[in-house]
Coordinates of C-alpha atoms in Angstrom, one line a residue:
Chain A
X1 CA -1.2 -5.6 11.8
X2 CA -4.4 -6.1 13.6
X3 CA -7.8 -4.3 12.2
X4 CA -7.2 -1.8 15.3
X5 CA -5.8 -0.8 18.5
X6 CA -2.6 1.0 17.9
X7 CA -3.6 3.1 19.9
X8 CA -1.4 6.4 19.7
X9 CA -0.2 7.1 23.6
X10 CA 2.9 8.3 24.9
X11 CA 6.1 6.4 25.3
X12 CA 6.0 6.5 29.2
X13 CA 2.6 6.0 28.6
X14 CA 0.9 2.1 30.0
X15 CA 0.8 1.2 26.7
X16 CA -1.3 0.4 23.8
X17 CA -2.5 -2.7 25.8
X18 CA -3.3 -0.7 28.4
X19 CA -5.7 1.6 26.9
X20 CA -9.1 1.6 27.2
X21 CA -9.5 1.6 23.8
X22 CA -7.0 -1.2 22.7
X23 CA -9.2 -4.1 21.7
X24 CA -8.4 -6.8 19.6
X25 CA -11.0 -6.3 17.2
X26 CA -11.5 -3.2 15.3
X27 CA -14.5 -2.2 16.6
X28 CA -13.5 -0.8 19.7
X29 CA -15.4 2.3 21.2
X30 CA -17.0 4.0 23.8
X31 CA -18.3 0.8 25.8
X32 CA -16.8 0.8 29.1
X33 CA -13.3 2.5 28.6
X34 CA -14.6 5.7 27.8
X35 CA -14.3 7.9 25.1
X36 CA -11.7 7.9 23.0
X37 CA -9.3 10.9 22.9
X38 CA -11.0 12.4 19.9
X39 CA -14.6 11.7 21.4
X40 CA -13.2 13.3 24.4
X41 CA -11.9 16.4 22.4
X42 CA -14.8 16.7 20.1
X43 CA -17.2 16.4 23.6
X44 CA -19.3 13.7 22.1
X45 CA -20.3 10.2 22.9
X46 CA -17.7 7.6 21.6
X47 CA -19.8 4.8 20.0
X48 CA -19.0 1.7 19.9
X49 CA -17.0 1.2 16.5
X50 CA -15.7 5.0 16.3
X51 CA -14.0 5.4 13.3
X52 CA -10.7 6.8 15.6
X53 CA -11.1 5.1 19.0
X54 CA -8.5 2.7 17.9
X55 CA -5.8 5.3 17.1
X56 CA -6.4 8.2 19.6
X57 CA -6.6 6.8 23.1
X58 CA -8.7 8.7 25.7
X59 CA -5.2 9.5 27.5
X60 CA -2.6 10.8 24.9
X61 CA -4.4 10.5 22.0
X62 CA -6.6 13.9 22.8
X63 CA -3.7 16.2 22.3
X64 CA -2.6 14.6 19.1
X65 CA -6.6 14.8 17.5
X66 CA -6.2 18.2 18.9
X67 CA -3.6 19.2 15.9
X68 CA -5.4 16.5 13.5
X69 CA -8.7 18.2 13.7
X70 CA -7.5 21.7 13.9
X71 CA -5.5 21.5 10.4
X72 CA -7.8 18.6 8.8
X73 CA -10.9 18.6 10.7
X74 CA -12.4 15.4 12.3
X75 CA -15.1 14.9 9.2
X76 CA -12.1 14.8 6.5
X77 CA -10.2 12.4 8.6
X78 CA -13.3 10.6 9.4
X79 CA -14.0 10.0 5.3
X80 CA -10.0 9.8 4.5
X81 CA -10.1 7.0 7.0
X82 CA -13.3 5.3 5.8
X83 CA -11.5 4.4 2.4
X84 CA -7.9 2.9 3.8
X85 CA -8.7 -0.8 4.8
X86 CA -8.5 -1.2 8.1
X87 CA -5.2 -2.8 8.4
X88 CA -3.3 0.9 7.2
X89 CA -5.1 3.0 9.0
X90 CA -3.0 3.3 11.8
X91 CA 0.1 4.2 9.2
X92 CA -2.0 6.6 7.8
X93 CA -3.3 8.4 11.2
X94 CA 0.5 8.5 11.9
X95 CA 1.8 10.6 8.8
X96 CA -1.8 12.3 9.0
X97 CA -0.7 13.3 12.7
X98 CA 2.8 14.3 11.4
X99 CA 1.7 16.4 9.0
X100 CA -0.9 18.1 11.3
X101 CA 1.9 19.0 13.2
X102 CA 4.0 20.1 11.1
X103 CA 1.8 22.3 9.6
X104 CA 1.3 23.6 13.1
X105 CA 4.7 24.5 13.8
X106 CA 5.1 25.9 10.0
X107 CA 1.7 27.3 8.8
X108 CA 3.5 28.3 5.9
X109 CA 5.2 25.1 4.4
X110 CA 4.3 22.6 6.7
X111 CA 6.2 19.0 5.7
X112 CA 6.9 20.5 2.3
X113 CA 9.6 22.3 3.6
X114 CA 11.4 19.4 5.1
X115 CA 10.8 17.8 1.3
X116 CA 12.4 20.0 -0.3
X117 CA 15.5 20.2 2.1
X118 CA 15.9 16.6 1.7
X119 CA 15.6 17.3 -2.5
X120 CA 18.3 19.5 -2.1
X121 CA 20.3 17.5 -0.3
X122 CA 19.7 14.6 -3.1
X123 CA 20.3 16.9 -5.4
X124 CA 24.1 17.7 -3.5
X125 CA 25.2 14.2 -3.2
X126 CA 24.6 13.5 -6.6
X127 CA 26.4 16.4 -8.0
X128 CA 29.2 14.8 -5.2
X129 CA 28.8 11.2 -7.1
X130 CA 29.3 13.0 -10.2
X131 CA 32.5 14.9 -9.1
X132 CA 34.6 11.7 -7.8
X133 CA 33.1 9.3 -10.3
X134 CA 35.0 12.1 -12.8
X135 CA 37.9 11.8 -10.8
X136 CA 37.6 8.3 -10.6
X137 CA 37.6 8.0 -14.4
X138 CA 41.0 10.3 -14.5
X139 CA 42.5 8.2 -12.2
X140 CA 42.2 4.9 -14.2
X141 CA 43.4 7.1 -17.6
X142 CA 47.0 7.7 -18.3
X143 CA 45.9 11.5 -17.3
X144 CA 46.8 13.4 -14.6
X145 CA 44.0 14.3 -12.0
X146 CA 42.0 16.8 -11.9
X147 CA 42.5 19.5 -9.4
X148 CA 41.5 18.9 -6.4
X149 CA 37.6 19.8 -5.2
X150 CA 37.0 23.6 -4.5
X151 CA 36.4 24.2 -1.0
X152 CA 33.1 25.9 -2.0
X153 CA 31.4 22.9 -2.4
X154 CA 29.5 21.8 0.3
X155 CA 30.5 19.5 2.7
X156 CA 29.7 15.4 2.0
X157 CA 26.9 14.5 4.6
X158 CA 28.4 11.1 5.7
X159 CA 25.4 10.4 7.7
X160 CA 25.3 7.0 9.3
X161 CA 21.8 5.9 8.2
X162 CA 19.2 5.4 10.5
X163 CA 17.5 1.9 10.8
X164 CA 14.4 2.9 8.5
X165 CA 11.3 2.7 10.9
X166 CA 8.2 5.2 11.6
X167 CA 10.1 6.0 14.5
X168 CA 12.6 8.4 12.6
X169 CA 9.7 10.8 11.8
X170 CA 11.8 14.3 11.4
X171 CA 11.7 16.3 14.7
X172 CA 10.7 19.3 12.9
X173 CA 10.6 21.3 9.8
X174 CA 11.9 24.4 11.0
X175 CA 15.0 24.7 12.2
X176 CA 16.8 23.3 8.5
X177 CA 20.1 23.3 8.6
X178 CA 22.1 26.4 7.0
X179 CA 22.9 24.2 4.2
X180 CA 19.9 24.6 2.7
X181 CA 18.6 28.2 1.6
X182 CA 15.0 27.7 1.6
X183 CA 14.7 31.5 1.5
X184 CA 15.6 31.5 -2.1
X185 CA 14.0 28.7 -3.0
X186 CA 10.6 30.0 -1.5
X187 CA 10.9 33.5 -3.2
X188 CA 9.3 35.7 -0.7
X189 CA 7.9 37.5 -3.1
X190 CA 6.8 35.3 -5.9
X191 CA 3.7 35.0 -7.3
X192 CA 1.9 31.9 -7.5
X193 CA 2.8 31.2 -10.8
X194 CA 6.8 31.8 -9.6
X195 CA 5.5 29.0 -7.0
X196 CA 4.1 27.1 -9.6
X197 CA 7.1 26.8 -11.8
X198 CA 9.1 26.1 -8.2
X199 CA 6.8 23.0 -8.3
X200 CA 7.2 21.6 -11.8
X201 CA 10.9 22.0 -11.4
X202 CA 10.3 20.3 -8.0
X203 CA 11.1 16.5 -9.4
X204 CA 8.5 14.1 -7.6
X205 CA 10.7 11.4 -6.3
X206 CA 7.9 8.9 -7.1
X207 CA 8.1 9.6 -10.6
X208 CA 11.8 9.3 -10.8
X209 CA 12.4 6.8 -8.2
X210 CA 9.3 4.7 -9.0
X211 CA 6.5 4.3 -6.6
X212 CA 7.9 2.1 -4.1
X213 CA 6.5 3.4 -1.1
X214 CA 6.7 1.5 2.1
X215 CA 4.3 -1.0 2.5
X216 CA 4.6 -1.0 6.5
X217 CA 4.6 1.3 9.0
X218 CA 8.0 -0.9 10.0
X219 CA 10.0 0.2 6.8
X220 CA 8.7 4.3 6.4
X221 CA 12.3 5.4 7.3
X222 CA 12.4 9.2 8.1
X223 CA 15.1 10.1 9.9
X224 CA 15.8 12.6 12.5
X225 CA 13.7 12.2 16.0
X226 CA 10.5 13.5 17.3
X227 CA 9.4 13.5 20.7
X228 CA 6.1 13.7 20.1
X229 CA 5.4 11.6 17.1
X230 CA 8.3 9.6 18.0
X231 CA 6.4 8.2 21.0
X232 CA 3.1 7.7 19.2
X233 CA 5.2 5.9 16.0
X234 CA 7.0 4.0 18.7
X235 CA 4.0 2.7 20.5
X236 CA 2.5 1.6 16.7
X237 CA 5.5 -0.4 15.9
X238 CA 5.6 -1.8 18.9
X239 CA 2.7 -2.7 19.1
X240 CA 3.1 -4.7 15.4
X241 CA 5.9 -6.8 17.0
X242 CA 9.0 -4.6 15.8
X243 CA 12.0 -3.9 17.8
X244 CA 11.5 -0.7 19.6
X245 CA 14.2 1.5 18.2
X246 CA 16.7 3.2 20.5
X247 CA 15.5 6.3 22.1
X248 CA 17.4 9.1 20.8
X249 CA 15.4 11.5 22.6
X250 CA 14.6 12.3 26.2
X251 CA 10.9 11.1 27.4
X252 CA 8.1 12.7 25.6
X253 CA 6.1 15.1 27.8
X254 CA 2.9 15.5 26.6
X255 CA 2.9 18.5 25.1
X256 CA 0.6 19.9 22.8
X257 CA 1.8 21.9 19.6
X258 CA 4.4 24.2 20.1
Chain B
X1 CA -18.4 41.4 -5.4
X2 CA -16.0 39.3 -7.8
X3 CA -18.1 39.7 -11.3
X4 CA -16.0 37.1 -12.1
X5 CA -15.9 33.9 -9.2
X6 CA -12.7 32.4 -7.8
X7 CA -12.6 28.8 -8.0
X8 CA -13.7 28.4 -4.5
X9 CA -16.3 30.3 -4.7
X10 CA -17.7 28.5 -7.9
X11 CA -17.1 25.2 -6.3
X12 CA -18.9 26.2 -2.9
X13 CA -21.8 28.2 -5.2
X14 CA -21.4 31.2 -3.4
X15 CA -21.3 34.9 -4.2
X16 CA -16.9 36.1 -4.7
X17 CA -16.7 39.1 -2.3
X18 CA -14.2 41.6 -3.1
X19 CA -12.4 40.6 -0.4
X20 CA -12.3 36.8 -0.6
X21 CA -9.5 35.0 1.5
X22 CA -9.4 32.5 -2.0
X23 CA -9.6 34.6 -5.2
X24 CA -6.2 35.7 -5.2
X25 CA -4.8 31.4 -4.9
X26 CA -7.6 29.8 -6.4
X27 CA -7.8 31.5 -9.7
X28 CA -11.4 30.6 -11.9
X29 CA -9.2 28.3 -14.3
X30 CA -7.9 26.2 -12.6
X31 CA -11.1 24.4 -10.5
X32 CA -8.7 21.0 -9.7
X33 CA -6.6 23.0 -7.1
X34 CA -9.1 24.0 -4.9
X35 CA -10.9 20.8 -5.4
X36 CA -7.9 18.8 -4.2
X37 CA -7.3 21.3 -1.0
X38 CA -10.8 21.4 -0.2
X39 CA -11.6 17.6 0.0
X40 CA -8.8 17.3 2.4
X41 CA -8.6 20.0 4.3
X42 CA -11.8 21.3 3.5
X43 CA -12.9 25.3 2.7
X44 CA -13.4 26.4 6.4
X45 CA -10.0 25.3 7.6
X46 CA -8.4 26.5 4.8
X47 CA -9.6 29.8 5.2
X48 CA -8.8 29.9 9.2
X49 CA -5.3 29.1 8.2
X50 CA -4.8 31.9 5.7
X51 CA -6.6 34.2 7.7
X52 CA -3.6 34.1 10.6
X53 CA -0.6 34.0 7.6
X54 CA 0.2 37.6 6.9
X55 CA -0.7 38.1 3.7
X56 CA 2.5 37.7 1.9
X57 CA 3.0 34.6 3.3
X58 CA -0.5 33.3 1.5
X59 CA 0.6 32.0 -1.9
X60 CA 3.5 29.9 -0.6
X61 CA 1.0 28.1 1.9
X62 CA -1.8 27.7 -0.5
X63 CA 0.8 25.9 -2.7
X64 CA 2.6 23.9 0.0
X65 CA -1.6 23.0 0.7
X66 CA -2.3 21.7 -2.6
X67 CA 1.2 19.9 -2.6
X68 CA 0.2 18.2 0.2
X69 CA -3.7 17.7 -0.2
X70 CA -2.3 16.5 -3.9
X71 CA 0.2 13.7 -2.5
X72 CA -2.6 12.8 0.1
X73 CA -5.1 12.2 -2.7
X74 CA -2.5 9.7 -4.6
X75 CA -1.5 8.4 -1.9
X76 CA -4.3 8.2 1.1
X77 CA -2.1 6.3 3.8
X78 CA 1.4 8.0 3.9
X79 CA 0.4 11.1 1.8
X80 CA 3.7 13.2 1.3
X81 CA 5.5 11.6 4.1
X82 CA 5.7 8.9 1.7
X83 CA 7.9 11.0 -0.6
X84 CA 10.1 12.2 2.3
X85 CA 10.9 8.3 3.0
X86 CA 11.9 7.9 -0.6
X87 CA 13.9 11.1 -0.1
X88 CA 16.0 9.8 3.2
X89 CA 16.1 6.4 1.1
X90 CA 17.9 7.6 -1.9
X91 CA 20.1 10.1 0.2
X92 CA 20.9 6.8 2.1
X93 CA 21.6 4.8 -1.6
X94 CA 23.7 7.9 -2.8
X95 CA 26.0 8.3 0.3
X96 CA 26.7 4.8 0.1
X97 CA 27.4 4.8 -3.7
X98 CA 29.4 8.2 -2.9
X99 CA 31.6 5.9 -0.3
X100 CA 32.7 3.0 -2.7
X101 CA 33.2 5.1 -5.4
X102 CA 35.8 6.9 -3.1
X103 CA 37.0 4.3 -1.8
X104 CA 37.3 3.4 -5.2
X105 CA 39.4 6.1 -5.6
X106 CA 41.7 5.3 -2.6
X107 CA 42.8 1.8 -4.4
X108 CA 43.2 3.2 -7.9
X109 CA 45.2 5.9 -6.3
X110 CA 47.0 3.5 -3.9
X111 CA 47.7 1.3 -7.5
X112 CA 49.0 4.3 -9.1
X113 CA 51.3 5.5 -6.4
X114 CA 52.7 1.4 -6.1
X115 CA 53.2 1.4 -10.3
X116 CA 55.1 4.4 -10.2
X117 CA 57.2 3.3 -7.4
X118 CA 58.2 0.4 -9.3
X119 CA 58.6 1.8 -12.4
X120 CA 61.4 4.4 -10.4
X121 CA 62.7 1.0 -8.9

C-alpha cells in the first residue's frame, strides 16, 4: 500500500483517484484540492501534509470524520494516527471509522456487542463439534449410537463463508439475531463488578487463538455487509489492487449515522 | 464534593463533585481503566456519551469503553475489529471441521449399514 491516498469516498463515488486529495505521496493536503473532509468538518485550513487528508476526502469523507470525531475526537485520532506507520493507517482509519459507528448506532455496547455474538456463536459450534465427534466415536465402536440430538439445541449455522476482505465489515451491531440473548448476558442490572467478571469469563480470542491478526486490510474478514463502511472498505481495497468484492448491498447513499 | 476522588478526577487533578458523571465507573483503585478510556477517547467525550445513556445503561458502556479503548491500545491499527476477524475466522474453521466430521459420520454410518447387510446376507 502506498504511504496515502485511500482516500475513504463512496462506492458510486469518482473514486479514490479522483479525489482531490488522492496523491501519490503521503503528504497530500490542502494545496489546490481543497480541504479535506475532516478540514472541512472541523472549519479549518487543510495544510499541506494533514495528518487525515489522505483518508477522509473533501466529498464523502466529511460525513465519516463526522462519527470519527464525535465518539474519538479529531486530536486522539490525530495522535493514534501519528504512531501507525504510514502504510496502516488507512486499515486503521477503517476499523477506527467502524467502530465510531458502531458506537453511534449502539451507545451502549458499540462493536462489543457484535464480539460477543460471534463468541457465542464459537462457543455453539464447538459444543456442535463436540456432540458429533461423540457420535462419531460411537459409531466406529461395536456400540450402539447415541440418541439422536435434542431438538433444543440450536440450529448448525452452515454459513457459506464469505471471501475474508475489509469489505465484510458487519452491517450493524444491533439487530443480532434471536439466537443470541445478549440481554442476559449484559445483566441489565449488574454492577460493574457483575460486568467485570462478564469480561474475565469473556475469553480473548487472541489469547486462545494466538495473535494472528491480519496483516492487510485484504485479509480482515468480517462478514456481514455495510453500506456505509462497505463503500469506504471497498474503495481502500480497491484502491490496493484487490478484486472488488461482489456488492451484496444496494448503492450506499451517503448517509450520516443513523 | 467526593472526600475521596474517582479515578478520573485524580488523573484530571480536579475537585470529585458529588455528582460526577465518573465516580460511580472509575472507582479510585483502579487508575489503569480510566487511563486507557481517556487516552482514546479522551475525558470530554466520554462524559458527553454517558451524559445521553440513561443512567442504568452507564456501567455496561463504560465497560464496553474500556474493552474497546483496551484492544485499541494493544492493537493501534485494527483495535477490537481485529478480534471480531479472528472470531468470523474460527466460526469459519469450526463449521468446516463440524462438516467433515459429519460427513464423517455419513461413511462410518454408510459402512455400518453395508457390514450388517452382509453379515444378514
Amino acid at each position: 500500500m502506498s504511504g496515502g491516498g485511500n482516500t475513504l469516498t463512496s462506492m458510486g463515488g469518482s473514486g479514490c483517484g479522483g479525489g482531490s486529495s488522492g496523491s501519490g505521496g503521503g503528504t497530500s493536503g490542502g494545496g489546490g484540492g481543497g480541504p479535506c473532509g475532516a478540514c472541512k468538518f472541523l472549519r479549518r485550513k487543510c495544510v499541506p501534509g494533514c495528518i487525515f487528508a489522505p483518508y477522509f476526502d473533501s466529498e464523502q469523507g466529511s460525513a465519516y470524520f463526522a462519527a470519527v470525531h464525535k465518539v474519538f475526537g479529531a486530536s486522539n485520532i490525530s495522535k493514534l494516527l501519528l504512531h501507525i506507520p504510514v502504510h496502516r493507517r488507512s486499515d486503521a482509519v477503517v476499523t477506527i471509522c467502524y467502530e465510531a459507528q458502531a458506537r453511534i448506532r449502539d451507545p451502549i455496547y458499540g462493536c462489543v456487542a457484535h464480539i460477543f455474538a460471534l463468541q457465542q456463536q464459537v462457543v455453539n459450534l464447538q459444543a456442535e463439534v463436540s456432540y458429533v465427534q461423540a457420535h462419531l466415536a460411537s459409531l466406529e465402536l461395536p456400540q450402539p449410537p447415541p440418541p439422536p440430538r435434542p431438538q433444543s439445541q440450536p440450529q448448525l449455522l452452515f454459513l457459506t463463508p464469505p471471501p475474508l476482505s475489509i469489505t465484510d465489515l458487519p452491517a450493524s451491531v444491533s439487530p443480532l439475531p434471536s439466537t443470541y440473548d445478549l440481554a442476559s448476558t449484559f445483566d441489565q442490572a449488574a454492577s460493574p463488578s457483575s460486568w467485570a467478571t462478564q469480561q474475565r469469563r469473556f475469553v480473548d480470542p487472541r489469547h486462545q487463538y494466538g495473535r494472528s491478526l491480519p496483516s492487510s486490510s485484504a485479509t480482515l474478514g468480517l462478514g456481514g455487509g455495510n453500506s456505509d463502511l462497505e463503500a469506504l472498505a471497498h474503495e481502500l481495497l480497491h484502491r490496493q489492487g484487490s478484486p472488488p468484492p461482489t456488492a451484496t448491498d444496494d448503492s450506499p447513499s451517503r448517509t450520516k449515522s443513523r | 464534593m467526593n472526600p475521596k476522588r474517582c479515578a478520573a478526577c485524580r488523573y484530571l487533578r480536579r475537585r470529585c463533585p458529588k455528582d460526577c458523571v465518573f465516580s460511580p465507573y472509575f472507582p479510585p483503585n483502579n487508575p489503569e481503566k480510566f487511563a486507557c478510556v481517556h487516552r482514546i477517547y479522551g475525558a470530554g467525550n466520554v462524559s458527553k456519551m454517558l451524559q445521553q445513556l440513561p443512567v442504568q445503561t452507564r456501567a455496561e458502556a463504560v465497560e464496553s469503553l474500556c474493552f474497546e479503548a483496551t484492544c485499541r491500545i494493544e492493537d493501534p491499527v485494527y483495535g477490537c475489529v481485529g478480534m471480531i476477524s479472528l472470531l468470523q475466522t474460527q466460526i469459519q474453521k469450526t463449521e468446516s471441521l463440524l462438516a467433515r466430521t459429519q460427513a464423517e459420520i455419513t461413511v462410518a454410518q454408510i459402512k455400518h449399514s453395508q457390514n450388517q447387510h452382509s453379515e444378514f446376507m
